[in-house]
PDB file of C-alpha atoms and ligand atoms in Angstrom:
ATOM      1  CA  MET A   1     151.791  79.262  80.612  1.00 59.00           C
ATOM      2  CA  ILE A   2     153.333  78.564  77.058  1.00 65.00           C
ATOM      3  CA  ILE A   3     156.952  77.908  77.776  1.00 68.00           C
ATOM      4  CA  LEU A   4     159.300  79.151  74.792  1.00 74.00           C
ATOM      5  CA  MET A   5     162.705  77.484  73.961  1.00 82.00           C
ATOM      6  CA  LYS A   6     165.634  79.586  72.909  1.00 93.00           C
ATOM      7  CA  LYS A   7     165.260  80.076  69.137  1.00 96.00           C
ATOM      8  CA  ILE A   8     167.858  81.937  66.512  1.00 96.00           C
ATOM      9  CA  ILE A   9     165.720  81.385  63.470  1.00 96.00           C
ATOM     10  CA  SER A  10     167.084  82.704  60.039  1.00 95.00           C
ATOM     11  CA  PHE A  11     165.106  83.338  57.325  1.00 96.00           C
ATOM     12  CA  SER A  12     167.090  82.640  53.329  1.00 94.00           C
ATOM     13  CA  GLY A  13     165.777  82.069  49.691  1.00 94.00           C
ATOM     14  CA  LYS A  14     165.948  83.272  46.270  1.00 93.00           C
ATOM     15  CA  GLY A  15     165.589  87.358  45.673  1.00 92.00           C
ATOM     16  CA  GLY A  16     161.828  88.805  46.274  1.00 93.00           C
ATOM     17  CA  VAL A  17     160.671  85.532  47.515  1.00 96.00           C
ATOM     18  CA  GLY A  18     159.067  87.077  50.571  1.00 96.00           C
ATOM     19  CA  LYS A  19     161.735  86.175  53.329  1.00 96.00           C
ATOM     20  CA  SER A  20     161.447  89.854  54.721  1.00 96.00           C
ATOM     21  CA  THR A  21     157.767  89.523  54.565  1.00 97.00           C
ATOM     22  CA  LEU A  22     157.669  86.136  56.484  1.00 98.00           C
ATOM     23  CA  LEU A  23     160.130  87.351  59.051  1.00 98.00           C
ATOM     24  CA  VAL A  24     157.958  90.235  60.168  1.00 98.00           C
ATOM     25  CA  LEU A  25     154.799  87.947  60.020  1.00 98.00           C
ATOM     26  CA  MET A  26     156.721  85.598  61.949  1.00 98.00           C
ATOM     27  CA  LEU A  27     157.257  88.480  64.022  1.00 98.00           C
ATOM     28  CA  LYS A  28     153.664  89.141  64.390  1.00 98.00           C
ATOM     29  CA  TYR A  29     153.299  85.681  65.314  1.00 98.00           C
ATOM     30  CA  LEU A  30     155.193  85.859  68.263  1.00 97.00           C
ATOM     31  CA  LEU A  31     153.877  89.252  69.799  1.00 97.00           C
ATOM     32  CA  GLU A  32     150.588  87.525  69.659  1.00 96.00           C
ATOM     33  CA  LYS A  33     151.086  84.548  71.241  1.00 95.00           C
ATOM     34  CA  PHE A  34     154.020  85.594  73.924  1.00 94.00           C
ATOM     35  CA  LYS A  35     153.191  88.320  75.946  1.00 86.00           C
ATOM     36  CA  ASP A  36     156.554  89.398  77.374  1.00 89.00           C
ATOM     37  CA  ILE A  37     159.056  87.873  75.512  1.00 95.00           C
ATOM     38  CA  ASN A  38     162.491  89.580  74.410  1.00 97.00           C
ATOM     39  CA  ILE A  39     162.772  89.458  70.228  1.00 98.00           C
ATOM     40  CA  LEU A  40     165.759  91.143  68.406  1.00 98.00           C
ATOM     41  CA  VAL A  41     165.141  91.521  64.399  1.00 98.00           C
ATOM     42  CA  ILE A  42     168.256  91.502  62.501  1.00 96.00           C
ATOM     43  CA  ASP A  43     167.771  92.781  59.290  1.00 95.00           C
ATOM     44  CA  ALA A  44     171.610  91.657  57.348  1.00 91.00           C
ATOM     45  CA  ASP A  45     169.594  91.769  53.798  1.00 81.00           C
ATOM     46  CA  PRO A  46     172.064  94.139  51.185  1.00 69.00           C
ATOM     47  CA  ASP A  47     168.258  95.288  50.220  1.00 70.00           C
ATOM     48  CA  ALA A  48     167.510  95.920  54.093  1.00 66.00           C
ATOM     49  CA  ASN A  49     163.269  96.829  53.787  1.00 77.00           C
ATOM     50  CA  ILE A  50     162.618  96.144  57.392  1.00 94.00           C
ATOM     51  CA  GLY A  51     161.780  99.256  58.322  1.00 94.00           C
ATOM     52  CA  ASP A  52     160.308  99.904  55.419  1.00 93.00           C
ATOM     53  CA  ILE A  53     158.103  96.717  56.244  1.00 96.00           C
ATOM     54  CA  ILE A  54     157.107  97.812  59.415  1.00 96.00           C
ATOM     55  CA  GLY A  55     156.865 101.615  58.627  1.00 92.00           C
ATOM     56  CA  LYS A  56     160.242 102.353  60.605  1.00 94.00           C
ATOM     57  CA  GLU A  57     162.877 104.642  58.919  1.00 93.00           C
ATOM     58  CA  ILE A  58     166.045 103.856  59.962  1.00 93.00           C
ATOM     59  CA  ASN A  59     168.722 105.624  58.327  1.00 91.00           C
ATOM     60  CA  PHE A  60     172.259 104.949  57.981  1.00 89.00           C
ATOM     61  CA  LYS A  61     173.715 106.565  61.336  1.00 92.00           C
ATOM     62  CA  GLU A  62     171.802 103.674  62.917  1.00 93.00           C
ATOM     63  CA  THR A  63     172.902 101.010  60.967  1.00 92.00           C
ATOM     64  CA  VAL A  64     176.394  98.880  62.345  1.00 91.00           C
ATOM     65  CA  GLY A  65     178.117  99.902  59.444  1.00 88.00           C
ATOM     66  CA  GLY A  66     177.232 103.141  60.372  1.00 90.00           C
ATOM     67  CA  LYS A  67     178.235 103.238  63.584  1.00 90.00           C
ATOM     68  CA  MET A  68     181.259 101.694  62.628  1.00 85.00           C
ATOM     69  CA  ALA A  69     182.242 104.414  60.093  1.00 86.00           C
ATOM     70  CA  GLU A  70     181.545 107.071  62.720  1.00 87.00           C
ATOM     71  CA  PHE A  71     183.910 104.750  64.889  1.00 83.00           C
ATOM     72  CA  LYS A  72     186.866 105.056  62.477  1.00 81.00           C
ATOM     73  CA  GLN A  73     186.295 108.754  61.787  1.00 85.00           C
ATOM     74  CA  LYS A  74     187.514 108.758  65.563  1.00 84.00           C
ATOM     75  CA  ILE A  75     190.243 107.174  65.377  1.00 80.00           C
ATOM     76  CA  GLN A  76     191.548 108.836  62.616  1.00 83.00           C
ATOM     77  CA  LYS A  77     190.864 112.198  64.499  1.00 87.00           C
ATOM     78  CA  ARG A  78     193.198 110.753  67.243  1.00 81.00           C
ATOM     79  CA  LEU A  79     189.766 110.401  69.548  1.00 81.00           C
ATOM     80  CA  ILE A  80     190.279 106.753  70.488  1.00 77.00           C
ATOM     81  CA  PRO A  81     194.007 104.425  70.416  1.00 77.00           C
ATOM     82  CA  LEU A  82     194.999 103.268  67.122  1.00 76.00           C
ATOM     83  CA  ASP A  83     195.296 100.164  67.966  1.00 82.00           C
ATOM     84  CA  VAL A  84     191.751  98.659  68.406  1.00 79.00           C
ATOM     85  CA  SER A  85     190.807  95.540  66.059  1.00 81.00           C
ATOM     86  CA  LYS A  86     187.347  95.964  64.174  1.00 76.00           C
ATOM     87  CA  ASP A  87     186.243  92.554  66.635  1.00 80.00           C
ATOM     88  CA  GLN A  88     186.591  95.600  69.540  1.00 82.00           C
ATOM     89  CA  ILE A  89     185.062  97.869  67.336  1.00 80.00           C
ATOM     90  CA  VAL A  90     182.031  95.808  66.558  1.00 82.00           C
ATOM     91  CA  GLU A  91     181.981  94.478  70.583  1.00 84.00           C
ATOM     92  CA  SER A  92     181.722  98.339  71.643  1.00 82.00           C
ATOM     93  CA  GLU A  93     179.714  99.507  68.735  1.00 85.00           C
ATOM     94  CA  VAL A  94     176.769  96.759  68.343  1.00 91.00           C
ATOM     95  CA  PHE A  95     174.986  97.483  71.711  1.00 93.00           C
ATOM     96  CA  ASP A  96     174.558 101.144  70.213  1.00 93.00           C
ATOM     97  CA  ALA A  97     173.431 100.064  66.960  1.00 95.00           C
ATOM     98  CA  LEU A  98     170.259  98.188  68.618  1.00 96.00           C
ATOM     99  CA  ILE A  99     167.020 100.290  67.790  1.00 97.00           C
ATOM    100  CA  GLU A 100     164.361 100.013  70.636  1.00 96.00           C
ATOM    101  CA  MET A 101     161.019  99.144  69.487  1.00 96.00           C
ATOM    102  CA  ASP A 102     157.639  99.136  71.654  1.00 95.00           C
ATOM    103  CA  GLN A 103     157.428  95.085  71.631  1.00 96.00           C
ATOM    104  CA  PHE A 104     161.140  94.321  70.315  1.00 98.00           C
ATOM    105  CA  ASP A 105     164.536  95.925  69.167  1.00 98.00           C
ATOM    106  CA  ILE A 106     165.680  95.667  65.847  1.00 97.00           C
ATOM    107  CA  LEU A 107     169.326  95.483  64.746  1.00 96.00           C
ATOM    108  CA  GLU A 108     170.362  96.845  60.939  1.00 94.00           C
ATOM    109  CA  MET A 109     173.828  95.586  60.077  1.00 91.00           C
ATOM    110  CA  GLY A 110     173.854  98.226  57.332  1.00 88.00           C
ATOM    111  CA  ARG A 111     176.436  98.519  54.558  1.00 79.00           C
ATOM    112  CA  GLY A 112     180.389  98.935  55.278  1.00 70.00           C
ATOM    113  CA  GLU A 113     181.200 102.194  53.976  1.00 59.00           C
ATOM    114  CA  GLY A 114     184.012 103.451  52.187  1.00 55.00           C
ATOM    115  CA  GLU A 115     185.000  99.602  51.857  1.00 52.00           C
ATOM    116  CA  GLY A 116     181.921  99.538  49.703  1.00 52.00           C
ATOM    117  CA  CYS A 117     181.489  95.752  50.345  1.00 55.00           C
ATOM    118  CA  TYR A 118     178.485  95.063  51.903  1.00 56.00           C
ATOM    119  CA  CYS A 119     179.954  91.205  52.953  1.00 58.00           C
ATOM    120  CA  SER A 120     182.562  92.800  55.253  1.00 72.00           C
ATOM    121  CA  ILE A 121     180.349  93.543  57.598  1.00 79.00           C
ATOM    122  CA  ASN A 122     178.204  90.051  57.990  1.00 80.00           C
ATOM    123  CA  ASN A 123     181.750  88.509  58.306  1.00 80.00           C
ATOM    124  CA  TYR A 124     180.205  90.217  61.818  1.00 85.00           C
ATOM    125  CA  LEU A 125     177.243  88.399  61.603  1.00 87.00           C
ATOM    126  CA  LYS A 126     177.938  85.749  63.438  1.00 87.00           C
ATOM    127  CA  ARG A 127     179.604  87.336  66.262  1.00 87.00           C
ATOM    128  CA  ILE A 128     177.300  89.708  66.649  1.00 91.00           C
ATOM    129  CA  ILE A 129     174.489  86.900  67.123  1.00 92.00           C
ATOM    130  CA  ASP A 130     177.183  85.383  69.916  1.00 90.00           C
ATOM    131  CA  ILE A 131     177.275  88.858  71.823  1.00 91.00           C
ATOM    132  CA  LEU A 132     173.412  89.540  71.266  1.00 94.00           C
ATOM    133  CA  ALA A 133     171.157  86.641  71.532  1.00 94.00           C
ATOM    134  CA  LYS A 134     171.914  86.017  75.403  1.00 93.00           C
ATOM    135  CA  ASN A 135     169.495  88.718  75.917  1.00 95.00           C
ATOM    136  CA  TYR A 136     166.851  87.621  74.027  1.00 97.00           C
ATOM    137  CA  ASP A 137     164.452  84.401  73.967  1.00 97.00           C
ATOM    138  CA  VAL A 138     164.118  84.776  69.877  1.00 97.00           C
ATOM    139  CA  VAL A 139     166.758  85.971  67.183  1.00 97.00           C
ATOM    140  CA  LEU A 140     164.768  86.564  64.332  1.00 97.00           C
ATOM    141  CA  ILE A 141     167.337  87.286  60.992  1.00 95.00           C
ATOM    142  CA  ASP A 142     167.187  88.213  57.708  1.00 94.00           C
ATOM    143  CA  ALA A 143     169.769  86.880  56.085  1.00 87.00           C
ATOM    144  CA  PRO A 144     171.651  87.925  52.416  1.00 76.00           C
ATOM    145  CA  ALA A 145     171.664  85.442  50.354  1.00 70.00           C
ATOM    146  CA  GLY A 146     174.917  82.975  50.968  1.00 71.00           C
ATOM    147  CA  LEU A 147     175.504  80.915  54.214  1.00 77.00           C
ATOM    148  CA  GLU A 148     179.224  81.441  54.964  1.00 75.00           C
ATOM    149  CA  PHE A 149     179.405  83.874  57.403  1.00 74.00           C
ATOM    150  CA  PHE A 150     176.986  81.213  59.516  1.00 78.00           C
ATOM    151  CA  ALA A 151     180.402  79.033  59.309  1.00 75.00           C
ATOM    152  CA  ARG A 152     182.264  80.403  61.810  1.00 69.00           C
ATOM    153  CA  LYS A 153     182.058  77.458  64.734  1.00 67.00           C
ATOM    154  CA  THR A 154     182.354  79.676  67.875  1.00 65.00           C
ATOM    155  CA  GLY A 155     179.586  80.545  69.995  1.00 68.00           C
ATOM    156  CA  ARG A 156     175.581  80.433  68.819  1.00 78.00           C
ATOM    157  CA  ASN A 157     174.305  78.278  66.464  1.00 85.00           C
ATOM    158  CA  VAL A 158     171.300  79.449  64.351  1.00 92.00           C
ATOM    159  CA  THR A 159     168.599  77.077  65.635  1.00 95.00           C
ATOM    160  CA  ASP A 160     166.629  77.020  62.489  1.00 96.00           C
ATOM    161  CA  LEU A 161     166.935  77.940  59.344  1.00 96.00           C
ATOM    162  CA  VAL A 162     163.584  78.875  57.438  1.00 97.00           C
ATOM    163  CA  ILE A 163     164.455  78.703  53.554  1.00 97.00           C
ATOM    164  CA  VAL A 164     161.737  80.082  51.645  1.00 97.00           C
ATOM    165  CA  SER A 165     161.095  79.706  47.733  1.00 98.00           C
ATOM    166  CA  ASP A 166     157.938  80.752  45.371  1.00 98.00           C
ATOM    167  CA  PRO A 167     156.286  78.890  42.875  1.00 98.00           C
ATOM    168  CA  SER A 168     159.297  79.168  40.278  1.00 98.00           C
ATOM    169  CA  LYS A 169     162.458  76.905  38.711  1.00 97.00           C
ATOM    170  CA  MET A 170     164.690  79.264  40.237  1.00 96.00           C
ATOM    171  CA  GLY A 171     163.327  79.538  43.787  1.00 96.00           C
ATOM    172  CA  ILE A 172     163.691  75.504  44.474  1.00 97.00           C
ATOM    173  CA  HIS A 173     166.924  75.551  42.177  1.00 96.00           C
ATOM    174  CA  THR A 174     168.303  78.514  44.867  1.00 94.00           C
ATOM    175  CA  MET A 175     165.960  76.372  47.856  1.00 95.00           C
ATOM    176  CA  LYS A 176     168.516  73.161  47.081  1.00 95.00           C
ATOM    177  CA  ARG A 177     171.149  75.653  46.629  1.00 93.00           C
ATOM    178  CA  ILE A 178     171.589  76.767  50.091  1.00 94.00           C
ATOM    179  CA  LEU A 179     170.955  72.926  51.401  1.00 94.00           C
ATOM    180  CA  GLU A 180     174.554  72.457  49.443  1.00 93.00           C
ATOM    181  CA  VAL A 181     176.076  75.484  50.825  1.00 91.00           C
ATOM    182  CA  THR A 182     175.022  74.453  54.667  1.00 91.00           C
ATOM    183  CA  LYS A 183     176.454  71.053  53.486  1.00 89.00           C
ATOM    184  CA  GLU A 184     179.890  72.439  51.974  1.00 88.00           C
ATOM    185  CA  VAL A 185     180.541  74.558  54.905  1.00 85.00           C
ATOM    186  CA  ASN A 186     179.023  71.856  57.600  1.00 86.00           C
ATOM    187  CA  LEU A 187     176.478  73.909  58.950  1.00 88.00           C
ATOM    188  CA  LYS A 188     174.436  72.726  62.058  1.00 88.00           C
ATOM    189  CA  PHE A 189     170.883  73.592  62.413  1.00 92.00           C
ATOM    190  CA  GLU A 190     168.587  71.997  64.572  1.00 95.00           C
ATOM    191  CA  ASN A 191     165.137  72.093  61.897  1.00 97.00           C
ATOM    192  CA  ILE A 192     165.823  73.652  58.072  1.00 97.00           C
ATOM    193  CA  TRP A 193     162.141  74.410  57.088  1.00 98.00           C
ATOM    194  CA  ILE A 194     161.075  74.434  53.885  1.00 98.00           C
ATOM    195  CA  LEU A 195     158.608  77.471  53.543  1.00 98.00           C
ATOM    196  CA  GLY A 196     156.179  77.802  49.798  1.00 98.00           C
ATOM    197  CA  ASN A 197     155.309  81.065  49.489  1.00 98.00           C
ATOM    198  CA  ARG A 198     152.503  82.241  47.209  1.00 98.00           C
ATOM    199  CA  PHE A 199     151.627  79.035  46.202  1.00 98.00           C
ATOM    200  CA  PRO A 200     148.447  78.629  43.964  1.00 97.00           C
ATOM    201  CA  GLU A 201     146.242  75.689  46.052  1.00 96.00           C
ATOM    202  CA  ASN A 202     146.707  73.063  43.795  1.00 97.00           C
ATOM    203  CA  SER A 203     148.716  70.265  42.310  1.00 97.00           C
ATOM    204  CA  ILE A 204     151.608  72.726  41.799  1.00 98.00           C
ATOM    205  CA  ARG A 205     152.160  72.165  45.337  1.00 98.00           C
ATOM    206  CA  ASP A 206     153.178  68.674  45.311  1.00 98.00           C
ATOM    207  CA  ILE A 207     156.155  69.478  43.237  1.00 97.00           C
ATOM    208  CA  LEU A 208     157.975  71.037  46.001  1.00 98.00           C
ATOM    209  CA  GLU A 209     156.494  68.715  48.323  1.00 97.00           C
ATOM    210  CA  LYS A 210     158.375  66.028  46.040  1.00 97.00           C
ATOM    211  CA  GLU A 211     161.409  67.417  46.216  1.00 96.00           C
ATOM    212  CA  VAL A 212     161.695  68.236  49.974  1.00 97.00           C
ATOM    213  CA  SER A 213     160.829  63.975  50.597  1.00 96.00           C
ATOM    214  CA  THR A 214     163.852  63.446  47.990  1.00 96.00           C
ATOM    215  CA  ILE A 215     165.791  64.802  50.093  1.00 94.00           C
ATOM    216  CA  GLY A 216     165.835  62.557  52.703  1.00 91.00           C
ATOM    217  CA  LYS A 217     166.881  63.970  55.932  1.00 92.00           C
ATOM    218  CA  GLU A 218     165.001  63.976  59.129  1.00 93.00           C
ATOM    219  CA  TYR A 219     166.044  67.379  59.897  1.00 95.00           C
ATOM    220  CA  ILE A 220     164.624  68.955  57.015  1.00 97.00           C
ATOM    221  CA  LYS A 221     160.826  69.349  56.623  1.00 98.00           C
ATOM    222  CA  LEU A 222     158.215  70.803  54.226  1.00 98.00           C
ATOM    223  CA  LEU A 223     156.936  73.434  57.187  1.00 98.00           C
ATOM    224  CA  GLY A 224     154.204  74.012  54.053  1.00 98.00           C
ATOM    225  CA  PHE A 225     152.473  76.774  52.096  1.00 98.00           C
ATOM    226  CA  ILE A 226     151.298  80.360  52.163  1.00 98.00           C
ATOM    227  CA  GLU A 227     148.669  81.676  49.298  1.00 98.00           C
ATOM    228  CA  ASN A 228     149.593  84.195  47.185  1.00 98.00           C
ATOM    229  CA  SER A 229     147.629  87.186  49.234  1.00 98.00           C
ATOM    230  CA  ASP A 230     145.785  90.349  48.349  1.00 98.00           C
ATOM    231  CA  GLU A 231     145.543  91.868  51.746  1.00 98.00           C
ATOM    232  CA  ILE A 232     149.761  91.332  51.764  1.00 98.00           C
ATOM    233  CA  SER A 233     149.656  93.134  48.153  1.00 98.00           C
ATOM    234  CA  ARG A 234     147.507  96.060  49.498  1.00 98.00           C
ATOM    235  CA  ILE A 235     149.701  96.835  52.727  1.00 97.00           C
ATOM    236  CA  ASN A 236     152.707  96.643  50.761  1.00 96.00           C
ATOM    237  CA  ILE A 237     151.680  98.951  47.542  1.00 95.00           C
ATOM    238  CA  ILE A 238     150.199 101.764  50.410  1.00 96.00           C
ATOM    239  CA  GLY A 239     153.237 101.270  52.299  1.00 94.00           C
ATOM    240  CA  ASP A 240     151.563 100.129  55.771  1.00 96.00           C
ATOM    241  CA  ASN A 241     153.165  98.610  58.779  1.00 97.00           C
ATOM    242  CA  LEU A 242     152.542  94.900  58.041  1.00 98.00           C
ATOM    243  CA  LEU A 243     152.043  94.269  61.932  1.00 98.00           C
ATOM    244  CA  ASN A 244     148.767  95.111  61.265  1.00 97.00           C
ATOM    245  CA  LEU A 245     147.776  92.740  58.419  1.00 98.00           C
ATOM    246  CA  SER A 246     144.334  91.509  60.208  1.00 98.00           C
ATOM    247  CA  ILE A 247     144.487  88.549  62.632  1.00 97.00           C
ATOM    248  CA  ASP A 248     141.819  87.251  61.000  1.00 97.00           C
ATOM    249  CA  SER A 249     142.611  87.287  57.268  1.00 97.00           C
ATOM    250  CA  LYS A 250     143.217  83.857  55.266  1.00 97.00           C
ATOM    251  CA  PRO A 251     147.097  84.268  54.962  1.00 97.00           C
ATOM    252  CA  TYR A 252     147.464  85.212  58.453  1.00 98.00           C
ATOM    253  CA  LYS A 253     145.733  82.226  59.625  1.00 98.00           C
ATOM    254  CA  THR A 254     147.791  80.311  57.126  1.00 98.00           C
ATOM    255  CA  ILE A 255     151.226  81.173  58.482  1.00 98.00           C
ATOM    256  CA  LYS A 256     149.795  81.152  62.623  1.00 97.00           C
ATOM    257  CA  GLY A 257     149.028  77.334  61.821  1.00 97.00           C
ATOM    258  CA  LEU A 258     152.844  77.198  59.575  1.00 98.00           C
ATOM    259  CA  PHE A 259     154.564  78.854  62.584  1.00 98.00           C
ATOM    260  CA  ALA A 260     153.345  77.139  65.369  1.00 97.00           C
ATOM    261  CA  GLN A 261     155.382  74.180  64.264  1.00 97.00           C
ATOM    262  CA  ILE A 262     158.518  76.407  64.743  1.00 97.00           C
ATOM    263  CA  VAL A 263     157.462  78.129  68.113  1.00 94.00           C
TER     264      VAL A 263
HETATM  265  N1  LIG B 301     152.147  85.593  50.037  1.00 70.33           N
HETATM  266  C1  LIG B 301     151.975  86.895  49.879  1.00 70.33           C
HETATM  267  N2  LIG B 301     151.375  87.206  48.545  1.00 70.33           N
HETATM  268  C2  LIG B 301     151.395  88.619  48.316  1.00 70.33           C
HETATM  269  N3  LIG B 301     152.824  88.785  48.084  1.00 70.33           N
HETATM  270  C3  LIG B 301     153.355  88.890  48.460  1.00 70.33           C
HETATM  271  C4  LIG B 301     153.410  87.697  49.474  1.00 70.33           C
HETATM  272  N4  LIG B 301     154.848  86.779  50.054  1.00 70.33           N
HETATM  273  C5  LIG B 301     155.586  88.460  49.608  1.00 70.33           C
HETATM  274  N5  LIG B 301     154.815  89.305  48.954  1.00 70.33           N
HETATM  275  C6  LIG B 301     155.125  90.527  47.920  1.00 70.33           C
HETATM  276  O1  LIG B 301     156.430  90.399  47.596  1.00 70.33           O
HETATM  277  C7  LIG B 301     157.247  91.723  47.602  1.00 70.33           C
HETATM  278  C8  LIG B 301     158.455  90.620  47.794  1.00 70.33           C
HETATM  279  O2  LIG B 301     158.477  90.781  49.317  1.00 70.33           O
HETATM  280  P1  LIG B 301     159.751  90.360  50.224  1.00 70.33           P
HETATM  281  O3  LIG B 301     160.340  91.716  50.151  1.00 70.33           O
HETATM  282  O4  LIG B 301     159.099  89.663  51.866  1.00 70.33           O
HETATM  283  O5  LIG B 301     160.524  89.296  49.531  1.00 70.33           O
HETATM  284  P2  LIG B 301     162.483  89.410  49.985  1.00 70.33           P
HETATM  285  O6  LIG B 301     162.794  87.554  49.608  1.00 70.33           O
HETATM  286  O7  LIG B 301     162.766  89.572  51.122  1.00 70.33           O
HETATM  287  O8  LIG B 301     163.238  90.104  48.976  1.00 70.33           O
HETATM  288  P3  LIG B 301     164.652  90.741  48.771  1.00 70.33           P
HETATM  289  O9  LIG B 301     165.790  89.327  48.146  1.00 70.33           O
HETATM  290  O10 LIG B 301     164.330  91.438  47.690  1.00 70.33           O
HETATM  291  O11 LIG B 301     164.531  90.984  50.230  1.00 70.33           O
HETATM  292  C9  LIG B 301     156.825  92.072  48.288  1.00 70.33           C
HETATM  293  O12 LIG B 301     155.872  92.913  47.330  1.00 70.33           O
HETATM  294  C10 LIG B 301     155.699  91.322  49.232  1.00 70.33           C
HETATM  295  O13 LIG B 301     154.483  92.443  49.857  1.00 70.33           O
HETATM  296 MG1  LIG B 302     164.098  91.127  52.269  1.00 70.33          MG
END
């Protein structure tokens, strides 16, 4: 029997580097490797598209933001006492916002309606992790750019931070910036994994390798590299479910080898 340590894994990195794609492929790997585990996917990225990637339409009403907006309307209509705090609203609505798929659950954060601000919803992300994580073996988080919202000291910590970079100066710059933020707000992770996505199989890889080795922290590790894949592009363009990527495909084999280091 394979024993799984409880993990809370968050993906971050510059826009468009492949965070959501790799999160879904991590999910695929977990479903394949561990038959009966409870997995929660939290989509906290403002340009939410985990649903799109796995062919599941999620409308605003099903999101945490949507549920909270509904709750507030009930307060305004005096259907619920006026003196409930936002924390209480989150606590009562978060279970209702869970979307049950066959083999895993999804929580879509959505936007904070009215306030016009996405970040206000993500202020509750840490609280939500604290409430939900105990019910799951693995929590996968598609995180928005800043990581400050993980800084709340209470409850469960994200165990593994995966920072994705593509082969670009900006990708690597954002990676370094994220590492700085984790220091500034004193975030503790068991592991920080640097993952090079869409890297050609040549000496360009050495550049990221060198960047990571100069950081010189033993908990910050280079996870490895994933090649650019026509199969991934094709699935994306035709709008197919990425979970259907062939287990015999080259990128999936690469990904399996890399993610086995995390779980
Ligand atoms: N290894 C790869 N090979 C080919 N295409 C890829 C690969 N990784 C990601 N892509 C493609 O790159 C695009 C961006 O990927 P994705 O949406 O996962 O990035 P993201 O970091 O989540 O972006 P955002 O910051 O907008 O949320 C998608 O079209 C995806 O299919
Ligand atoms: Mg994304």
